[in-house]
Coordinates of C-alpha atoms and ligand atoms in Angstrom, one line a residue:
M1 CA -16.2 11.5 -20.3
H2 CA -12.2 10.6 -20.3
F3 CA -11.8 9.4 -16.4
E4 CA -9.5 12.4 -16.2
T5 CA -12.4 14.4 -16.3
K6 CA -14.7 12.6 -14.2
T7 CA -12.4 12.2 -11.4
I8 CA -13.5 17.0 -10.6
H9 CA -17.0 16.8 -12.5
S10 CA -18.9 13.3 -11.9
G11 CA -21.5 13.9 -9.7
V12 CA -20.3 17.1 -8.4
H13 CA -22.4 20.4 -9.3
P14 CA -22.2 23.9 -7.6
D15 CA -24.2 24.2 -4.5
P16 CA -27.8 25.8 -5.7
S17 CA -28.1 28.1 -2.4
T18 CA -25.0 30.0 -3.1
G19 CA -22.8 28.7 -6.0
A20 CA -20.0 27.0 -4.0
I21 CA -18.1 25.0 -6.5
M22 CA -16.9 22.9 -4.0
T23 CA -19.6 20.6 -2.5
P24 CA -21.0 22.0 1.1
I25 CA -20.1 19.6 4.3
F26 CA -23.6 19.2 5.1
Q27 CA -23.1 18.6 9.2
T28 CA -26.5 17.8 9.7
S29 CA -28.2 14.9 11.1
T30 CA -31.7 15.5 10.4
Y31 CA -34.1 17.6 7.3
V32 CA -37.0 20.0 7.7
Q33 CA -40.2 18.7 5.9
D34 CA -42.8 20.7 4.6
G35 CA -45.1 18.0 6.5
P36 CA -44.8 14.2 7.1
G37 CA -43.3 12.8 3.9
N38 CA -43.0 16.3 2.4
H39 CA -39.5 16.7 1.7
K40 CA -36.4 17.2 -0.7
G41 CA -35.4 13.5 -1.0
Y42 CA -33.3 14.0 2.2
E43 CA -34.7 12.5 5.6
Y44 CA -32.5 11.4 8.3
A45 CA -28.8 11.4 8.1
R46 CA -27.6 7.9 8.1
T47 CA -30.0 7.5 5.2
Q48 CA -29.2 9.7 3.1
N49 CA -26.6 12.8 3.2
P50 CA -26.1 15.5 0.0
T51 CA -21.8 15.4 0.5
R52 CA -22.1 11.4 0.5
T53 CA -24.4 11.5 -2.3
V54 CA -22.0 13.4 -4.7
L55 CA -19.0 11.0 -3.1
Q56 CA -21.5 8.2 -4.3
D57 CA -22.3 9.4 -8.0
N58 CA -18.3 10.3 -8.4
L59 CA -17.7 6.6 -7.9
T60 CA -20.2 5.6 -9.4
A61 CA -18.7 7.6 -13.1
L62 CA -15.1 6.0 -11.9
E63 CA -15.9 2.7 -11.6
N64 CA -19.0 2.9 -14.6
G65 CA -21.4 0.9 -12.0
H66 CA -24.5 2.0 -11.5
S67 CA -24.6 2.5 -7.8
A68 CA -21.9 3.4 -5.1
Y69 CA -22.3 3.4 -1.2
C70 CA -19.9 4.9 1.3
F71 CA -19.5 3.1 4.3
S72 CA -17.3 4.2 7.5
S73 CA -13.9 2.0 6.5
G74 CA -13.2 -0.4 3.8
L75 CA -14.0 -3.0 6.2
A76 CA -17.8 -1.7 7.1
A77 CA -17.5 -1.5 3.7
M78 CA -16.6 -5.1 3.2
D79 CA -19.3 -6.2 5.9
A80 CA -22.2 -5.3 3.7
V81 CA -20.9 -7.2 0.9
I82 CA -20.8 -10.2 3.2
K83 CA -24.4 -9.7 4.7
L84 CA -25.6 -10.3 0.5
L85 CA -25.0 -14.0 1.8
K86 CA -27.1 -16.4 4.5
S87 CA -25.9 -18.3 6.8
G88 CA -24.1 -21.5 4.8
D89 CA -23.0 -19.7 1.8
G90 CA -19.4 -19.7 1.0
V91 CA -16.5 -17.4 0.0
L92 CA -14.1 -18.4 -1.7
A93 CA -10.4 -16.2 -1.5
S94 CA -7.3 -15.8 -2.1
N95 CA -4.7 -16.8 0.6
D96 CA -2.4 -13.4 0.8
M97 CA -5.7 -11.3 1.1
Y98 CA -5.6 -8.4 3.3
G99 CA -5.4 -9.7 6.5
G100 CA -8.3 -7.7 7.9
S101 CA -10.5 -8.7 5.3
F102 CA -9.6 -12.2 6.5
R103 CA -10.1 -11.7 10.2
L104 CA -13.4 -10.4 9.2
L105 CA -14.2 -13.3 7.5
D106 CA -13.0 -15.8 9.4
R107 CA -13.3 -14.3 13.3
V108 CA -16.7 -12.6 12.9
F109 CA -18.4 -13.8 9.8
K110 CA -17.7 -17.5 11.0
D111 CA -19.3 -17.5 13.9
F112 CA -22.4 -16.5 11.9
G113 CA -22.3 -20.0 9.3
I114 CA -20.4 -18.1 6.4
E115 CA -17.5 -20.8 6.1
T116 CA -14.5 -18.9 4.0
K117 CA -12.2 -21.2 2.2
L118 CA -8.3 -19.5 0.8
I119 CA -6.5 -20.5 -1.9
P120 CA -4.1 -19.2 -4.8
M121 CA -5.9 -17.2 -6.7
Q122 CA -4.2 -16.8 -9.7
D123 CA -4.5 -19.6 -11.3
P124 CA -8.0 -20.0 -12.6
S125 CA -8.2 -23.2 -12.8
L126 CA -7.7 -24.1 -9.4
V127 CA -11.1 -21.7 -8.5
K128 CA -12.7 -23.7 -10.7
Q129 CA -12.1 -26.6 -9.0
S130 CA -12.4 -25.0 -5.3
I131 CA -16.1 -24.1 -5.9
Q132 CA -17.9 -25.8 -3.3
S133 CA -21.9 -26.1 -3.7
N134 CA -22.5 -24.1 -1.3
T135 CA -20.0 -21.4 -2.7
R136 CA -21.7 -17.9 -3.3
L137 CA -19.0 -15.1 -4.1
I138 CA -15.6 -15.1 -5.1
W139 CA -13.4 -12.4 -3.3
I140 CA -10.7 -11.2 -5.4
E141 CA -7.6 -8.7 -4.6
T142 CA -5.3 -7.7 -7.8
P143 CA -2.9 -7.2 -7.4
T144 CA -2.4 -8.4 -4.0
N145 CA -1.0 -7.0 -0.7
P146 CA 1.7 -7.3 -0.1
L147 CA 3.1 -10.2 -2.6
L148 CA 1.7 -8.7 -5.7
N149 CA 0.3 -12.0 -7.3
I150 CA -1.8 -11.0 -10.4
V151 CA -5.8 -12.5 -10.9
D152 CA -7.4 -12.5 -13.9
I153 CA -10.2 -11.0 -13.3
E154 CA -12.1 -11.7 -16.3
A155 CA -11.1 -15.4 -16.6
I156 CA -12.9 -15.8 -12.9
C157 CA -15.8 -14.0 -13.5
N158 CA -16.4 -16.2 -16.2
I159 CA -15.9 -18.9 -14.3
A160 CA -18.3 -17.7 -11.4
H161 CA -21.0 -16.7 -13.6
Q162 CA -21.4 -20.1 -15.2
Q163 CA -22.5 -21.4 -11.8
N164 CA -24.0 -18.0 -10.6
I165 CA -21.7 -16.6 -7.6
L166 CA -20.8 -13.3 -7.1
V167 CA -17.3 -12.1 -7.9
C168 CA -16.3 -8.7 -5.5
V169 CA -13.5 -7.4 -6.5
D170 CA -11.3 -5.4 -3.5
N171 CA -9.7 -2.6 -5.9
T172 CA -8.2 -0.6 -3.1
F173 CA -4.3 -1.5 -4.7
A174 CA -5.0 -0.5 -8.2
T175 CA -7.6 2.5 -7.9
P176 CA -10.2 2.9 -10.9
Y177 CA -7.4 4.6 -12.4
L178 CA -5.3 1.8 -13.3
Q179 CA -8.1 -1.1 -13.0
N180 CA -12.7 -1.5 -13.8
P181 CA -13.1 -4.4 -12.5
L182 CA -16.9 -4.1 -13.7
N183 CA -15.8 -3.8 -17.5
L184 CA -14.6 -7.4 -17.0
G185 CA -17.6 -8.6 -15.4
A186 CA -17.0 -8.2 -11.4
D187 CA -20.9 -8.0 -9.7
L188 CA -19.2 -5.7 -6.9
V189 CA -16.0 -3.5 -6.4
L190 CA -14.8 -2.5 -3.4
H191 CA -12.3 0.4 -1.8
S192 CA -10.5 1.1 1.3
A193 CA -10.8 4.5 0.0
T194 CA -8.5 5.0 3.2
K195 CA -5.9 4.5 0.7
Y196 CA -5.2 5.6 -2.6
L197 CA -8.9 7.6 -3.3
G198 CA -8.2 9.8 -0.4
G199 CA -4.8 10.1 -1.0
H200 CA -3.6 11.8 2.3
S201 CA -3.9 10.1 4.9
D202 CA -6.2 12.0 6.5
V203 CA -9.1 10.3 7.0
V204 CA -10.6 6.2 7.3
H205 CA -13.5 5.7 4.3
G206 CA -14.5 3.1 2.1
A207 CA -17.2 2.1 -0.7
V208 CA -19.4 -0.3 -2.1
I209 CA -19.6 0.1 -6.0
C210 CA -22.4 -2.0 -7.8
K211 CA -22.8 -3.3 -11.0
N212 CA -26.5 -2.8 -11.6
Q213 CA -30.1 -2.1 -10.0
E214 CA -30.8 -5.2 -8.0
L215 CA -27.3 -5.0 -6.3
G216 CA -27.8 -1.8 -5.5
D217 CA -30.6 -1.7 -4.0
R218 CA -29.7 -4.7 -1.3
V219 CA -26.3 -2.6 -0.7
K220 CA -28.3 0.1 0.1
F221 CA -30.8 -1.2 2.0
I222 CA -28.0 -3.1 4.1
Q223 CA -26.4 0.5 4.7
N224 CA -29.1 2.2 6.0
A225 CA -29.9 -1.3 7.5
T226 CA -27.2 -1.3 9.9
G227 CA -26.4 2.1 9.5
A228 CA -22.4 2.1 9.1
V229 CA -22.0 4.8 7.4
P230 CA -19.2 7.7 6.7
G231 CA -19.2 11.1 8.5
P232 CA -20.0 14.3 5.5
M233 CA -16.9 15.5 6.6
D234 CA -14.8 12.8 5.8
C235 CA -17.0 12.5 2.5
F236 CA -15.8 15.8 1.8
L237 CA -11.7 14.8 2.0
V238 CA -12.1 11.2 0.0
L239 CA -14.5 13.4 -2.8
R240 CA -11.4 16.6 -2.9
G241 CA -8.7 13.6 -2.9
I242 CA -10.4 11.7 -6.2
K243 CA -9.8 15.2 -7.5
T244 CA -5.8 14.2 -8.1
L245 CA -5.9 10.6 -8.1
H246 CA -4.9 10.5 -12.0
V247 CA -2.3 12.7 -11.7
R248 CA -1.2 11.1 -7.9
V249 CA -1.0 7.5 -9.3
E250 CA 0.4 8.3 -12.5
R251 CA 3.4 9.3 -10.9
A252 CA 3.3 7.1 -8.1
C253 CA 3.8 5.0 -10.2
N254 CA 6.0 5.5 -12.1
N255 CA 8.2 6.1 -9.1
A256 CA 7.8 2.9 -8.3
E257 CA 9.3 1.6 -11.6
K258 CA 12.1 3.0 -11.2
I259 CA 12.9 2.2 -7.8
A260 CA 11.2 -1.2 -8.9
H261 CA 14.6 -1.3 -11.1
F262 CA 17.0 0.2 -8.9
L263 CA 16.0 -2.5 -6.1
L264 CA 16.1 -5.5 -9.1
E265 CA 20.1 -4.3 -9.0
H266 CA 21.0 -3.9 -5.7
P267 CA 23.5 -6.6 -4.6
K268 CA 22.1 -6.7 -0.8
V269 CA 18.9 -7.5 -2.8
N270 CA 17.1 -10.2 -3.2
R271 CA 13.9 -10.8 -5.0
V272 CA 12.0 -8.0 -6.0
L273 CA 8.4 -8.4 -6.5
Y274 CA 6.4 -6.1 -8.9
P275 CA 3.7 -6.7 -11.8
G276 CA 5.9 -4.4 -14.4
F277 CA 9.4 -6.5 -14.6
S278 CA 8.1 -8.8 -17.9
D279 CA 9.3 -12.3 -15.9
H280 CA 6.5 -11.8 -13.2
P281 CA 4.2 -14.4 -13.4
G282 CA 1.5 -11.8 -13.3
H283 CA 2.9 -9.9 -16.2
L284 CA 1.1 -9.6 -19.0
I285 CA -2.5 -10.3 -17.2
A286 CA -1.7 -7.0 -15.3
K287 CA -0.7 -5.6 -18.5
K288 CA -3.9 -6.6 -20.2
Q289 CA -6.3 -5.6 -17.2
M290 CA -4.4 -2.6 -15.6
K291 CA -3.0 1.0 -17.2
M292 CA 0.6 0.9 -15.0
F293 CA 1.4 -1.2 -12.8
G294 CA 0.8 0.0 -9.6
A295 CA 3.2 1.7 -7.0
M296 CA 3.3 -1.5 -4.5
L297 CA 6.2 -3.2 -4.2
S298 CA 7.9 -5.9 -2.1
F299 CA 11.4 -7.2 -1.8
D300 CA 13.6 -8.6 0.4
L301 CA 16.9 -8.6 1.3
K302 CA 19.7 -11.5 0.1
N303 CA 20.2 -11.5 4.4
E304 CA 17.0 -14.0 5.3
S305 CA 17.2 -12.3 9.2
L306 CA 14.6 -10.4 11.0
E307 CA 17.4 -8.0 11.7
A308 CA 19.0 -6.8 8.7
A309 CA 14.8 -6.5 7.4
N310 CA 14.7 -4.6 10.9
K311 CA 17.4 -2.6 9.7
V312 CA 16.2 -1.1 6.6
L313 CA 12.9 -0.8 8.5
S314 CA 13.9 1.8 10.8
G315 CA 16.7 3.2 8.7
T316 CA 14.6 5.3 5.9
K317 CA 14.0 8.8 6.4
L318 CA 11.8 10.0 3.9
F319 CA 9.8 6.5 3.4
S320 CA 8.1 6.5 6.9
C321 CA 7.5 3.0 8.9
A322 CA 3.7 2.7 9.2
E323 CA 0.7 0.7 8.2
S324 CA -1.6 1.5 5.4
L325 CA -0.7 3.0 1.5
G326 CA -1.7 5.1 -0.9
G327 CA -0.8 8.4 0.2
V328 CA 1.1 11.4 -1.1
E329 CA 3.9 10.0 1.4
S330 CA 6.3 7.2 0.9
L331 CA 5.6 4.6 3.6
I332 CA 7.7 1.4 4.4
G333 CA 5.9 -1.8 6.3
H334 CA 7.0 -4.9 7.7
P335 CA 4.0 -7.4 6.2
A336 CA 5.1 -10.3 8.6
S337 CA 4.0 -7.9 11.6
M338 CA 2.2 -5.3 10.2
T339 CA -0.9 -5.6 8.2
H340 CA -0.5 -9.2 7.7
A341 CA 0.1 -10.4 11.6
S342 CA -3.8 -12.1 11.3
L343 CA -3.3 -13.8 8.8
P344 CA -2.3 -17.4 10.3
K345 CA 1.8 -18.1 10.3
D346 CA 1.4 -21.3 8.0
E347 CA -0.7 -19.7 5.1
R348 CA 1.5 -16.2 5.8
L349 CA 4.2 -18.9 5.1
K350 CA 2.7 -21.1 2.0
S351 CA 2.0 -18.0 0.5
G352 CA 5.7 -16.4 -0.1
L353 CA 5.1 -13.5 2.6
T354 CA 8.4 -14.1 4.7
D355 CA 9.7 -13.0 8.1
S356 CA 11.9 -10.9 5.9
L357 CA 9.9 -9.4 3.9
I358 CA 9.1 -5.5 3.2
R359 CA 6.6 -3.5 1.1
L360 CA 6.9 -0.2 0.3
S361 CA 4.0 2.0 -0.5
V362 CA 5.5 4.6 -3.0
G363 CA 4.2 7.7 -2.9
I364 CA 4.7 11.0 -5.3
E365 CA 8.0 12.8 -3.5
H366 CA 10.9 12.7 -6.4
V367 CA 12.3 9.5 -7.4
D368 CA 15.9 10.2 -6.8
D369 CA 15.1 11.1 -3.0
L370 CA 13.6 8.2 -2.5
I371 CA 15.9 5.6 -4.4
E372 CA 18.8 7.8 -2.2
D373 CA 17.3 6.8 1.4
L374 CA 16.5 3.5 0.3
R375 CA 20.2 3.3 -0.5
Q376 CA 21.6 4.3 2.8
A377 CA 19.0 2.5 4.7
I378 CA 19.9 -0.9 2.3
D379 CA 24.2 -0.1 2.4
S380 CA 24.1 1.0 6.3
Ligands
PLP401 C1 -6.8 -1.4 4.3 C2 -7.5 -1.8 3.6 C3 -8.6 -2.6 3.4 C4 -9.5 -1.9 4.8 O1 -10.1 -1.0 4.1 P1 -10.0 -0.2 6.5 O2 -10.6 1.4 5.6 O3 -8.7 -0.2 7.0 O4 -11.3 -0.2 6.9 C5 -9.6 -4.0 2.7 N1 -8.6 -3.8 1.6 C6 -7.4 -3.4 1.4 C7 -6.4 -3.7 -0.1 C8 -6.8 -2.5 2.2 O5 -6.2 -1.9 1.8

């Protein structure tokens, strides 16, 4: 089945009691049993909920996985993945990973004996050199946020699997429409469904998709045992968002490409970070592992002052200055003070995340209006 059909149909079935075409929101905490243990597969709503089941089955199909488990946020989903490890184990992650993901590893799991090492992941040979005897998990984000570095998923999976190391790919930026990490050898895929999967900036939600039964059983156990499950309304919203995922992402990618070219030619703009440019260092890998180049891009101005960047950040009218990404509406953000404030400043600067970098999450408005909005904000 094609992806565009899976988004709408996979896992979804008319409600057997009424024929409702939309999956009902099963707002219940428990289920009546005919007698102890004699039930229809649902006992208690932390363990199972029918709205959540449909979403999990749908996500499994979109990522070509064995099973999927949903959580109350992207970070709750990541928390479940890290709980596959034990005290003393090591995680290898990229030095420009999402700030909240770094904070979870460095400020929470460090105290439980999980060691995190940050490296620039775009060089697979450096990944190989950085593996230590306790490394049990490689955490990949690609494209990275907000520097738009591209990590070669297949190359890193090959290195990891020679040493029995798990690979989890945070696929939030690419979405399953553009990139399927399990097909490239990854063991686990993580989504902050808050972003493109939900797509309408109205829900916080996360998911883990597992490649096989063994990992699926372990994540399922953690989901129930630790309990960071999403409510049925949130599952419904993500399920509804996914029905238009392919249409939204395709439009947003096309808009982003045009905006990237506009910025590149603007006399006041210094760098434009966008993997669709043929001279972007990760362009060929992006072309190999992604269907399109994504709808996120970053740029900075020739005037490197924070003041100049702030003028653009507060001068746009259609691009709203806000955290998050992946919604239908375009957003503009300042990673150094917003999404990435929890990364240590020296790591931030080492990776190229300067104080004047501006990040765009391109939405699905008319591209001419978006370009005009950026033009007036940069020129003013
Ligand atoms: C937002 C985000 C997360 C965290 O997800 P939440 O839903 O906010 O908990 C993780 N990774 C990436 C790449 C993100 O953008």
